[in-house]
PDB file of C-alpha atoms in Angstrom:
ATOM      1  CA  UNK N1301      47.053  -2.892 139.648  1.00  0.00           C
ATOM      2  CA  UNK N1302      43.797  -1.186 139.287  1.00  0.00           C
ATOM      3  CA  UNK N1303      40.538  -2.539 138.915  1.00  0.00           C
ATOM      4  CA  UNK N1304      39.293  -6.494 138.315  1.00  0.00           C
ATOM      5  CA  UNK N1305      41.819  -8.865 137.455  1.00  0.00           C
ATOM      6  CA  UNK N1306      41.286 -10.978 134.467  1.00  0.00           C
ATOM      7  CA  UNK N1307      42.281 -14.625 134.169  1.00  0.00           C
ATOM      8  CA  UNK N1308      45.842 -13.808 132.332  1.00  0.00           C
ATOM      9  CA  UNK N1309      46.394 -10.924 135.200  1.00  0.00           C
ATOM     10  CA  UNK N1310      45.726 -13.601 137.954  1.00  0.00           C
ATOM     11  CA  UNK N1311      47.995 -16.270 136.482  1.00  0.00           C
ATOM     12  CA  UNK N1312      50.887 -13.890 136.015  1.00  0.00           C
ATOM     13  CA  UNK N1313      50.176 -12.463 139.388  1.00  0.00           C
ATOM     14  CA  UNK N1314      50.502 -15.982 140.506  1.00  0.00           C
ATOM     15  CA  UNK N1315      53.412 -17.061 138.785  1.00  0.00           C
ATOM     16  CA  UNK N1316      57.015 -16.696 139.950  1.00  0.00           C
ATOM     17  CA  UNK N1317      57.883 -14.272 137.536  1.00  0.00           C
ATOM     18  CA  UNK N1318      55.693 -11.653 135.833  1.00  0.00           C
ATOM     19  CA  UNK N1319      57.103  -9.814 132.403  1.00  0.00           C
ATOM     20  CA  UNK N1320      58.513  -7.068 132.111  1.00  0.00           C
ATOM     21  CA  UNK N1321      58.224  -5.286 129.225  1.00  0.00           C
ATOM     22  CA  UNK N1322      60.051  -2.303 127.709  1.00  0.00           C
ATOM     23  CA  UNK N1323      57.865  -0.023 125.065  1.00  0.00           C
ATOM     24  CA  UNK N1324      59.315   2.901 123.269  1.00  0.00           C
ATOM     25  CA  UNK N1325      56.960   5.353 121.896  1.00  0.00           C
ATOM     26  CA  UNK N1326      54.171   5.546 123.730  1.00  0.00           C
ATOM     27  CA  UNK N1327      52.645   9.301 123.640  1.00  0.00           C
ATOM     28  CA  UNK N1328      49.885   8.090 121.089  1.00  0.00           C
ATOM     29  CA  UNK N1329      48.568   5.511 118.867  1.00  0.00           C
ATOM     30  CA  UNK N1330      49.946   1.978 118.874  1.00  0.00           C
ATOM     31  CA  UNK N1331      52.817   2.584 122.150  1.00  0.00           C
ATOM     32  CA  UNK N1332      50.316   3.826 124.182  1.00  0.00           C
ATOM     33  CA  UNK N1333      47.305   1.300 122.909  1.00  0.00           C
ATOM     34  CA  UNK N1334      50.205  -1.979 123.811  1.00  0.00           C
ATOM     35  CA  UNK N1335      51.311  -0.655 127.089  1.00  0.00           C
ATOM     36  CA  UNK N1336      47.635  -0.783 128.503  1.00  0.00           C
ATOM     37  CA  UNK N1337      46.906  -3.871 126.905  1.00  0.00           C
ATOM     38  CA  UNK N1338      50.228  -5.747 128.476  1.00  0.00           C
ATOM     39  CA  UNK N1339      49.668  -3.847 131.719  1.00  0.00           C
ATOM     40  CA  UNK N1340      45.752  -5.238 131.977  1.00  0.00           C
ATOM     41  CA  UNK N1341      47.375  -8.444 131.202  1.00  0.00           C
ATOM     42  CA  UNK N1342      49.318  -8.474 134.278  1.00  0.00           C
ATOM     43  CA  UNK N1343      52.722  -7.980 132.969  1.00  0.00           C
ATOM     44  CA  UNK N1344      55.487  -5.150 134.132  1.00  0.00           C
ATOM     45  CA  UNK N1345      55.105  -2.387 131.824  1.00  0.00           C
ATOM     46  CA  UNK N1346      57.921   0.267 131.132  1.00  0.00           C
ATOM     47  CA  UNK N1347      56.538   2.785 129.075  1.00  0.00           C
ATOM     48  CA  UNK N1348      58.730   5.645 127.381  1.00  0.00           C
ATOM     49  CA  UNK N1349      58.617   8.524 124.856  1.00  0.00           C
ATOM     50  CA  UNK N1350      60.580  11.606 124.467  1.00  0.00           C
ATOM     51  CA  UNK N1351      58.315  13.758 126.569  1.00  0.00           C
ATOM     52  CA  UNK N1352      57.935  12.318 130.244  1.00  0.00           C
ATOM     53  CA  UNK N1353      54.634  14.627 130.560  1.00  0.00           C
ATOM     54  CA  UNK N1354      53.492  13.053 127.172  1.00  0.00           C
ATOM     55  CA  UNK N1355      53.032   9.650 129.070  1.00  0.00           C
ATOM     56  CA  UNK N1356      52.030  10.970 132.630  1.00  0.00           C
ATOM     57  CA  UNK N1357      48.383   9.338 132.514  1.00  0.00           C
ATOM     58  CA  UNK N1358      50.572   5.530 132.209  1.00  0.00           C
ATOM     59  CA  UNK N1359      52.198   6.107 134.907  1.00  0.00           C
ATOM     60  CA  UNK N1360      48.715   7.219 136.974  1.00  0.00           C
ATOM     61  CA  UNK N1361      47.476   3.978 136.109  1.00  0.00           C
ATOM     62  CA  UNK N1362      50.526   2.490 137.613  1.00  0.00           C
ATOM     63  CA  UNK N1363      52.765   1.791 135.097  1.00  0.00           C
ATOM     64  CA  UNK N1364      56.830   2.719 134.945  1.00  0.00           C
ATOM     65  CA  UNK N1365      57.948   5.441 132.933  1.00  0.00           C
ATOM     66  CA  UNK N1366      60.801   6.772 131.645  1.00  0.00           C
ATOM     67  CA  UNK N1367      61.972   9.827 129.351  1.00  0.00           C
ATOM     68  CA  UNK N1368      64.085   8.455 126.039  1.00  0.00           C
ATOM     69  CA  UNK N1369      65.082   9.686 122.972  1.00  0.00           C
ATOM     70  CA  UNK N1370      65.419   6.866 120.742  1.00  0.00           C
ATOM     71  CA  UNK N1371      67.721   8.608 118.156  1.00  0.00           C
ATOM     72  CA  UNK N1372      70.661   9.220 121.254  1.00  0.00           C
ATOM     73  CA  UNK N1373      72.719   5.966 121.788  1.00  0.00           C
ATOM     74  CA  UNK N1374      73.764   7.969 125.118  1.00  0.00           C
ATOM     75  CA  UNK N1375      70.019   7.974 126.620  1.00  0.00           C
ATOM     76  CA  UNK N1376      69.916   4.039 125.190  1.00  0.00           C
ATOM     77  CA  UNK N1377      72.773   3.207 127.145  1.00  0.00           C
ATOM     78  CA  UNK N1378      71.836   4.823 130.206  1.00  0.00           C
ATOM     79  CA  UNK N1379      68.348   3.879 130.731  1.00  0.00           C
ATOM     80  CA  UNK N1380      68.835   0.430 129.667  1.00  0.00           C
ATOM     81  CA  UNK N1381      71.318  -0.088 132.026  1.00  0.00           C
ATOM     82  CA  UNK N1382      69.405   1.533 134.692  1.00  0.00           C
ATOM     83  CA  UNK N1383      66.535  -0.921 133.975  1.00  0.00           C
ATOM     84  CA  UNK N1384      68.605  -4.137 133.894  1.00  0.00           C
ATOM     85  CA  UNK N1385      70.519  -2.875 137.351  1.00  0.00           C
ATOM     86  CA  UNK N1386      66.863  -2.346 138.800  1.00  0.00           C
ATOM     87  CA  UNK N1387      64.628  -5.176 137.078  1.00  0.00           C
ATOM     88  CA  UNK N1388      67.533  -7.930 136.111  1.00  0.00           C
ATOM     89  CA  UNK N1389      66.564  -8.146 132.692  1.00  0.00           C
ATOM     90  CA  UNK N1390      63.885  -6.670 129.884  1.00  0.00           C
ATOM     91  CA  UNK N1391      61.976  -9.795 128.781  1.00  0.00           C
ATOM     92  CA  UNK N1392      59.991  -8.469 126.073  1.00  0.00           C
ATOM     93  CA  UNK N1393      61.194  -5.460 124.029  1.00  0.00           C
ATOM     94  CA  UNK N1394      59.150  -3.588 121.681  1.00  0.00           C
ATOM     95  CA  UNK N1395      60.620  -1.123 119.228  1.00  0.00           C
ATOM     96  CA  UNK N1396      57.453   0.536 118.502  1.00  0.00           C
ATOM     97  CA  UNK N1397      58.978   4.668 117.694  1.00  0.00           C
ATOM     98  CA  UNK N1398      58.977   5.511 114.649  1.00  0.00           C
ATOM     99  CA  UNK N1399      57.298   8.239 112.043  1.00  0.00           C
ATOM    100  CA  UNK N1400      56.735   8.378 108.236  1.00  0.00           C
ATOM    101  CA  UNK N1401      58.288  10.790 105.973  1.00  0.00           C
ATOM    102  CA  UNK N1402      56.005  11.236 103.186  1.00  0.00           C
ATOM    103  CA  UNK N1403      56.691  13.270  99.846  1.00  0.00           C
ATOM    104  CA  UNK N1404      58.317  12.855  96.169  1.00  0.00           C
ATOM    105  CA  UNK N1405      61.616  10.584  96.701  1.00  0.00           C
ATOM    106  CA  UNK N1406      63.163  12.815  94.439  1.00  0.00           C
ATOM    107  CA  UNK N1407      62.859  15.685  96.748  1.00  0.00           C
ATOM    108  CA  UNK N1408      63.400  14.461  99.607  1.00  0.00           C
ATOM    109  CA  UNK N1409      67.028  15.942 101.448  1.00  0.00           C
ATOM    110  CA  UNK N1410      69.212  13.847 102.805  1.00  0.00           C
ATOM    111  CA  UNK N1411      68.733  15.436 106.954  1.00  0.00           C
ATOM    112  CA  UNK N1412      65.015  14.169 106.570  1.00  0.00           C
ATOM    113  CA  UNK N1413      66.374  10.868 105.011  1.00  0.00           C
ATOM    114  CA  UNK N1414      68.655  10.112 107.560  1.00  0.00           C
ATOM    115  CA  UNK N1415      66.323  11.087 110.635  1.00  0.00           C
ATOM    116  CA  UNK N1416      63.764   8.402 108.720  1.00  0.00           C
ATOM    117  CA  UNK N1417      66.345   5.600 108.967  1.00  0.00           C
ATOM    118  CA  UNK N1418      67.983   6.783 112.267  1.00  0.00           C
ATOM    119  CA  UNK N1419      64.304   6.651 114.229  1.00  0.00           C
ATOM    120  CA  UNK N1420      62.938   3.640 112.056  1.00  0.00           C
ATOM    121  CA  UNK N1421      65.615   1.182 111.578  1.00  0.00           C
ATOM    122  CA  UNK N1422      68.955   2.107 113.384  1.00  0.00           C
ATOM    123  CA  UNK N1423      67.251   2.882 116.918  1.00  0.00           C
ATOM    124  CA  UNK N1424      65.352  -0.774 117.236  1.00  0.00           C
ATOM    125  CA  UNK N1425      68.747  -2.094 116.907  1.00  0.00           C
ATOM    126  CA  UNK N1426      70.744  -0.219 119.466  1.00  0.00           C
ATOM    127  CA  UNK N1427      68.305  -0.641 121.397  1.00  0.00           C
ATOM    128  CA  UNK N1428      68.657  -4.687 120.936  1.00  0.00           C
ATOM    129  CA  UNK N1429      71.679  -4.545 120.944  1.00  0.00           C
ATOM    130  CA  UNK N1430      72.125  -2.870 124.596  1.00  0.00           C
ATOM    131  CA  UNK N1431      69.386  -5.369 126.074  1.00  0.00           C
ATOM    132  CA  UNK N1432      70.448  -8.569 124.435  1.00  0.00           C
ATOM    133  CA  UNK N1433      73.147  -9.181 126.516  1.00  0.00           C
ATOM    134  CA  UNK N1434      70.765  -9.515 129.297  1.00  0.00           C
ATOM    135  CA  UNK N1435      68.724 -11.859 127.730  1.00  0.00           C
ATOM    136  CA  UNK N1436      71.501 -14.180 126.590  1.00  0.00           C
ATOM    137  CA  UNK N1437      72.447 -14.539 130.312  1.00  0.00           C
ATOM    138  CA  UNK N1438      68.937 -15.391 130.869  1.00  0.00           C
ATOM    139  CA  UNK N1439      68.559 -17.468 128.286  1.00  0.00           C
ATOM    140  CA  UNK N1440      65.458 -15.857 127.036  1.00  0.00           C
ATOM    141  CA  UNK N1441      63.654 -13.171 125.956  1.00  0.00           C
ATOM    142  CA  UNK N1442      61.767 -11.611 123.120  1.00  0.00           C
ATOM    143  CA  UNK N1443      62.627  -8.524 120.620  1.00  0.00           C
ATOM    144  CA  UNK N1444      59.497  -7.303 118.984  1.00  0.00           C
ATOM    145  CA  UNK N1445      59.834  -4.727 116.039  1.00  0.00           C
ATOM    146  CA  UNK N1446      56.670  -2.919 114.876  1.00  0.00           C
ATOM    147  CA  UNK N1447      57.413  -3.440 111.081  1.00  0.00           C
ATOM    148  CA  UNK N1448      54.236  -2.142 108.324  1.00  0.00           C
ATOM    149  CA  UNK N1449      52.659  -3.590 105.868  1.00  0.00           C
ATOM    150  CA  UNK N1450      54.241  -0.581 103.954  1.00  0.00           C
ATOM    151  CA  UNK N1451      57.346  -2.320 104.218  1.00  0.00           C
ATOM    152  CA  UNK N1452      55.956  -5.022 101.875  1.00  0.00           C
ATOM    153  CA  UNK N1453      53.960  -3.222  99.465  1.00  0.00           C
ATOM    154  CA  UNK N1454      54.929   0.457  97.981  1.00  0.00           C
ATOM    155  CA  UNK N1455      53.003   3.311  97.467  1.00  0.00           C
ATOM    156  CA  UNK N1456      54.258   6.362  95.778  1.00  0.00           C
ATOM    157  CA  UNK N1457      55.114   9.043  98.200  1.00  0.00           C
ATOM    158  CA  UNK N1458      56.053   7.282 100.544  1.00  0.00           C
ATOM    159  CA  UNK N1459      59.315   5.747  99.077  1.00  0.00           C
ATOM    160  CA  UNK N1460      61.418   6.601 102.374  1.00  0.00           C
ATOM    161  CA  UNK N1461      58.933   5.165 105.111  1.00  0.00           C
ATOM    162  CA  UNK N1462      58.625   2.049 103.173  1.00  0.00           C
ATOM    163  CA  UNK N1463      62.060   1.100 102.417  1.00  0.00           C
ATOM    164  CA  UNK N1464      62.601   1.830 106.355  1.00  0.00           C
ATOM    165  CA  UNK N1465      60.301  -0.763 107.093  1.00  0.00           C
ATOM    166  CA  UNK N1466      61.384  -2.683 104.782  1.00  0.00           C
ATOM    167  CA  UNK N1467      64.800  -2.789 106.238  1.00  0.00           C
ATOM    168  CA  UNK N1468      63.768  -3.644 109.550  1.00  0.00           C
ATOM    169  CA  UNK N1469      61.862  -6.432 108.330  1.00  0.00           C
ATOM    170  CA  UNK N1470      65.205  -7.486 106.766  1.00  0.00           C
ATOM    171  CA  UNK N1471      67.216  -6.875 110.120  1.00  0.00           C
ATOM    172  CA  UNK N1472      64.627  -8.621 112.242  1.00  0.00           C
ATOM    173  CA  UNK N1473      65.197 -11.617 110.203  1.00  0.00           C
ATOM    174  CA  UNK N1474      68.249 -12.033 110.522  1.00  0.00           C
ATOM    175  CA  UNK N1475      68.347 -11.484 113.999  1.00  0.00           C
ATOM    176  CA  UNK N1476      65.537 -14.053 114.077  1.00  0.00           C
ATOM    177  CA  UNK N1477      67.598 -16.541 113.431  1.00  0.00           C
ATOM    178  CA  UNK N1478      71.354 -15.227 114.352  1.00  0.00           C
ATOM    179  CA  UNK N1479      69.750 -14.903 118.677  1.00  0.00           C
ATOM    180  CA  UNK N1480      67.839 -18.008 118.246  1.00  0.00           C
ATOM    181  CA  UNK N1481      70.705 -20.448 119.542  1.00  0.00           C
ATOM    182  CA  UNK N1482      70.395 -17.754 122.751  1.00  0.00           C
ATOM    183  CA  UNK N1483      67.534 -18.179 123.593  1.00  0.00           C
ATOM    184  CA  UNK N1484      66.534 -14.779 122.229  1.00  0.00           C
ATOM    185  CA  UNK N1485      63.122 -14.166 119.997  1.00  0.00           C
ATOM    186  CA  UNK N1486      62.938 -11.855 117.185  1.00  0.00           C
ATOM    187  CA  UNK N1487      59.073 -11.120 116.345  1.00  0.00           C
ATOM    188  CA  UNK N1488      57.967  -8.974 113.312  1.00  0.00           C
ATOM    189  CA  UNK N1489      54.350  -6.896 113.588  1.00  0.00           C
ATOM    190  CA  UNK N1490      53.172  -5.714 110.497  1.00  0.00           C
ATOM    191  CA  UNK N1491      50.328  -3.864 111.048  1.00  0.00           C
ATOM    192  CA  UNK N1492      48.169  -2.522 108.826  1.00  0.00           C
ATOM    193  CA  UNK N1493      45.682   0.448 108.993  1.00  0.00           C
ATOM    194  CA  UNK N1494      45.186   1.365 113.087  1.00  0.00           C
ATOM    195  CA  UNK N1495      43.859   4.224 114.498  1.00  0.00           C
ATOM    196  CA  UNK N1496      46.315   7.007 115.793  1.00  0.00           C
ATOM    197  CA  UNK N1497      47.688  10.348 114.993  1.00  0.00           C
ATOM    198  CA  UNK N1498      50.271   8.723 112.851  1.00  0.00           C
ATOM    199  CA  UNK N1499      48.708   9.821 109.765  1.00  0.00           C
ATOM    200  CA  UNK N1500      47.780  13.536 111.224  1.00  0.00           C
ATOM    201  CA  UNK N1501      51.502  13.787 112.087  1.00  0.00           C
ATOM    202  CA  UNK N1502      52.462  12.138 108.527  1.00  0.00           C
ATOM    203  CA  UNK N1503      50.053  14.790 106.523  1.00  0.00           C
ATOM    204  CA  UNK N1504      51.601  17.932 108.482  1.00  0.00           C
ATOM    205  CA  UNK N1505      55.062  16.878 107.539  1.00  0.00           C
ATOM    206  CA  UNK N1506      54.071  16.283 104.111  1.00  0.00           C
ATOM    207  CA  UNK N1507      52.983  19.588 104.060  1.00  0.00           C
ATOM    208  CA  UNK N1508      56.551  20.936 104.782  1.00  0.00           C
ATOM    209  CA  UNK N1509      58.189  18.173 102.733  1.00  0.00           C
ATOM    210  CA  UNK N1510      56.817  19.851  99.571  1.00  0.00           C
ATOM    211  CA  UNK N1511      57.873  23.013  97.793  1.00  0.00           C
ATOM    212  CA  UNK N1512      56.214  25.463  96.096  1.00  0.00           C
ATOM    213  CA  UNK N1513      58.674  24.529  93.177  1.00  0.00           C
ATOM    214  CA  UNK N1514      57.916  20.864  93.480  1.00  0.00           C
ATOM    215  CA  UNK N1515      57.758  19.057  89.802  1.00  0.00           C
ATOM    216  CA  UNK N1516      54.719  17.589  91.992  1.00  0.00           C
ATOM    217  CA  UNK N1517      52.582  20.892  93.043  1.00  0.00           C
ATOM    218  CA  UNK N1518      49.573  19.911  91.080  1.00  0.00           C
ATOM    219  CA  UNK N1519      49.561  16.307  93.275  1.00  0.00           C
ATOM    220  CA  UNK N1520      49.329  17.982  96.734  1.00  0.00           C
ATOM    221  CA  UNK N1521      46.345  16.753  97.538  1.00  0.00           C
ATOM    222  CA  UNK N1522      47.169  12.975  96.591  1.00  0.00           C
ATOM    223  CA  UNK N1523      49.791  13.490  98.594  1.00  0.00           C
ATOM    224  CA  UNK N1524      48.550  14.398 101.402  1.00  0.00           C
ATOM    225  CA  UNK N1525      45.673  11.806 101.252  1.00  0.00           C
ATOM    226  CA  UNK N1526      48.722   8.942 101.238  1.00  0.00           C
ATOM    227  CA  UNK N1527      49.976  10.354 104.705  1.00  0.00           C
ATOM    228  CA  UNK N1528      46.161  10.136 106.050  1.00  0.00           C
ATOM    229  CA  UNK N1529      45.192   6.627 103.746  1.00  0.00           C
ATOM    230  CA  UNK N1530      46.627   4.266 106.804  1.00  0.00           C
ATOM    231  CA  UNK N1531      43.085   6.168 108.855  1.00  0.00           C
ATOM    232  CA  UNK N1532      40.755   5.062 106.572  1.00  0.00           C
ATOM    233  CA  UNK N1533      38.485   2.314 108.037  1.00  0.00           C
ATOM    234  CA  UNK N1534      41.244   1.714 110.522  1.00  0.00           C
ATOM    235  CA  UNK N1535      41.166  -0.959 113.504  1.00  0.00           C
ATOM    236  CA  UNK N1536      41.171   0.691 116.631  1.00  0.00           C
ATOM    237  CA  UNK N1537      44.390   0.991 118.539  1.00  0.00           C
ATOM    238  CA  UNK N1538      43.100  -1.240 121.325  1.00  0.00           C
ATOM    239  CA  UNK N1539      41.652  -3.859 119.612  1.00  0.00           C
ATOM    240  CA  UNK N1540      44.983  -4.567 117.489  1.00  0.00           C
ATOM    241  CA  UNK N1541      47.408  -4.465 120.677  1.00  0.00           C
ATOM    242  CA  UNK N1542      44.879  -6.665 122.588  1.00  0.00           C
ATOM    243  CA  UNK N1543      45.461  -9.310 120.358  1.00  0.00           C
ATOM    244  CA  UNK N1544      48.928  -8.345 119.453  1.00  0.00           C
ATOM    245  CA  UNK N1545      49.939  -8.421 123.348  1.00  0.00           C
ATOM    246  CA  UNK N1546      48.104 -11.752 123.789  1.00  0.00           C
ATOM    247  CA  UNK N1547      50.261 -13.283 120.986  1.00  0.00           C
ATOM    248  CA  UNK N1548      53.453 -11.934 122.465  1.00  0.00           C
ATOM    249  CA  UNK N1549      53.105 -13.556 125.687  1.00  0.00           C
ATOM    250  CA  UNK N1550      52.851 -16.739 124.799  1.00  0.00           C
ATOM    251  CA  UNK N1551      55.705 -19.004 124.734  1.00  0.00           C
ATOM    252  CA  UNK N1552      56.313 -19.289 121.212  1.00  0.00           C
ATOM    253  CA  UNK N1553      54.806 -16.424 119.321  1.00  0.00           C
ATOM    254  CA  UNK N1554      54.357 -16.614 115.444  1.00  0.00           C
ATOM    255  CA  UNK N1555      57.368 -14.915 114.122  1.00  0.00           C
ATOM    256  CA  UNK N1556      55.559 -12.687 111.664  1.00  0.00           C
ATOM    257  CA  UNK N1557      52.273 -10.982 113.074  1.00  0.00           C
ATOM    258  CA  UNK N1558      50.261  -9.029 110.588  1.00  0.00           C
ATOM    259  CA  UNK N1559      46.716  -8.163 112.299  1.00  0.00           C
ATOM    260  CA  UNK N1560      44.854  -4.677 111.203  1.00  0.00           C
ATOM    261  CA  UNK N1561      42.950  -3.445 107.594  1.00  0.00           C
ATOM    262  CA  UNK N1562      44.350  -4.633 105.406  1.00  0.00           C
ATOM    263  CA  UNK N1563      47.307  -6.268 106.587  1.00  0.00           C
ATOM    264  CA  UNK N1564      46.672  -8.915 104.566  1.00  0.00           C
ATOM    265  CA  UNK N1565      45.098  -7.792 101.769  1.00  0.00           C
ATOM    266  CA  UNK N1566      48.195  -5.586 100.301  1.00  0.00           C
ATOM    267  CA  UNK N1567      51.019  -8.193 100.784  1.00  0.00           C
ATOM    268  CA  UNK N1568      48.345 -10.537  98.983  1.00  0.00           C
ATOM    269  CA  UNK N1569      48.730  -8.620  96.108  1.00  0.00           C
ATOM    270  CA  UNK N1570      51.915  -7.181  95.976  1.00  0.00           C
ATOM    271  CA  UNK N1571      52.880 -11.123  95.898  1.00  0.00           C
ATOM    272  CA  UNK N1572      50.224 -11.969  93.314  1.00  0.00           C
ATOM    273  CA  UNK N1573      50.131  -9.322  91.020  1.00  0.00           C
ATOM    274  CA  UNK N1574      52.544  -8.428  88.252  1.00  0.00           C
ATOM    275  CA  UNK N1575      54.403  -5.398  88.712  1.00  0.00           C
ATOM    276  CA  UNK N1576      53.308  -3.707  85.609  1.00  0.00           C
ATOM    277  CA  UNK N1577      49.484  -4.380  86.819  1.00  0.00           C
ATOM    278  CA  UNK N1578      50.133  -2.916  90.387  1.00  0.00           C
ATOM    279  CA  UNK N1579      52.093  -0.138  88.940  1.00  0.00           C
ATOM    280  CA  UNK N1580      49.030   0.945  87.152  1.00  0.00           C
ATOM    281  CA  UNK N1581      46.652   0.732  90.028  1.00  0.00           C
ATOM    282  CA  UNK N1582      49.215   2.273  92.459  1.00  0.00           C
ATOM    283  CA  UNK N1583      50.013   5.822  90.001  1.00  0.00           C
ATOM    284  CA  UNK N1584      45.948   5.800  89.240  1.00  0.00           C
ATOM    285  CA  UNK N1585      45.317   6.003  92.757  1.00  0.00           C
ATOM    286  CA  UNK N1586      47.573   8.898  93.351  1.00  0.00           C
ATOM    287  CA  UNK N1587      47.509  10.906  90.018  1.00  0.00           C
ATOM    288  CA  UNK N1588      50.335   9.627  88.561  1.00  0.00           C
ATOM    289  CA  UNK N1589      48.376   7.554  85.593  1.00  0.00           C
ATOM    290  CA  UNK N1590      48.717  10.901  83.332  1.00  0.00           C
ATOM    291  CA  UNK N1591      52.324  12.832  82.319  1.00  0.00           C
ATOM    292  CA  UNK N1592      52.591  16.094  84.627  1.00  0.00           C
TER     293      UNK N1592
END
């Protein structure tokens, strides 16, 4: 520990047993933002990312970290083992990796497709599934998937990210309630607009995504603007995983956790709107109101 302990650092620090909590992605934006905000709150942080150097300021400030590539069930396996062997068991998990493929749906190949489901929906679950064990011998712990708000409410060109999200949501329920006789909590974040280089990182691959034969050339620059939209009037990264952290370490965290801009405006109406009404302010927005 560096610095002044607050109150929640001193209780854990006084308690039996502090938390120890495994994040995945943390080289920018939201990863890094949660592993400072858990490690300020006194708990065990294990930070990882794909890059060891992308992460080697956390582990300056005294936190574990760890080189993983979410997409190899190999590196799962091993470090996860490694970590239960050294720490007993991960209490908290976060499956915060992931990336947004942005572009027509129509021309999107099937490599990108899969790499957008294989990061985004099939990696949180491996890695559940290699740490849940653990848990159940505990009798407790808590699986946190960073969902979107995306996953709830489409936009056009970004038909692949969303229905990721929206899977996970979907998996993360039913997790919810198949680990609950375990002991085992399944929490959902939804967040909405945060600060990061996730849309920098969404607008560059964009960029590649579309052709110069694309049937949607003359849209570029709507397109673009939907991988850079989620930066617009954004909460800070540090803010949202302050309170997000706070809720995760209580004993019985809401299940569902949507905190950000506009995390609850769009799933407010995407619920209340018809579809033929959303539609219309959705294609508006991004050119679409008008045959190409």
């Amino acid at each position: 520990m560096h610095g002044k302990q607050t109150g929640s650092e001193q209780q854990f620090m006084h308690s039996q047993h502090r938390p120890t909590v495994l994040i995945t992605g943390c080289s920018s934006g939201i990863g890094e933002a949660l592993c400072h905000a858990f490690h300020q709150q006194g708990a065990q942080v294990i930070a990882t990312a794909r890059r060891l150097d992308s992460i080697s300021a956390l582990a300056e400030k005294g936190m574990q970290t760890a080189a993983l590539d979410v997409n190899s069930p190999e590196q799962i396996q091993t470090l996860t083992e490694a970590l239960i062997k050294q720490h007993g068991q991960i209490d908290i998990l976060v499956n915060n990796a992931g990336f947004a493929l942005i572009g027509p749906s129509i021309e999107l190949n099937a490599e990108d497709l899969r790499a957008q489901f294989e990061t985004n929906l099939i990696a949180p679950l491996l890695l559940a599934q290699a740490l849940a064990p653990a848990m159940k011998a505990a009798g407790q712990g808590k699986i946190v998937n960073i969902g979107s708000i995306s996953g709830i409410a489409t936009t056009p060109f970004s038909g692949a990210y969303c229905a990721s999200k929206a899977a996970l949501h979907s998996f993360s329920d039913a997790l919810r309630m198949e680990l609950a006789p375990f002991g085992i909590q399944v929490i959902t974040v939804q967040p909405g607009a945060i600060a990061s280089q996730f849309g920098a990182t969404a607008a560059r691959q964009a960029a590649e995504v579309l052709k110069p034969n694309s049937w949607y050339r003359a849209l570029e620059s709507q397109i673009l603007k939907r991988a850079e939209i989620s930066q617009q009037g954004a909460t800070p990264a540090d803010s949202f995983a302050r309170q997000v952290s706070k809720l995760l370490l209580l004993p019985q965290p809401p299940a569902i956790i949507r905190l950000g801009k506009k995390s609850r405006y769009l799933p407010t109406i995407k619920r209340w709107l018809p579809n033929r009404v959303l539609d219309k302010v959705m294609k508006k927005k991004f050119g679409l109101a008008d045959r190409l």
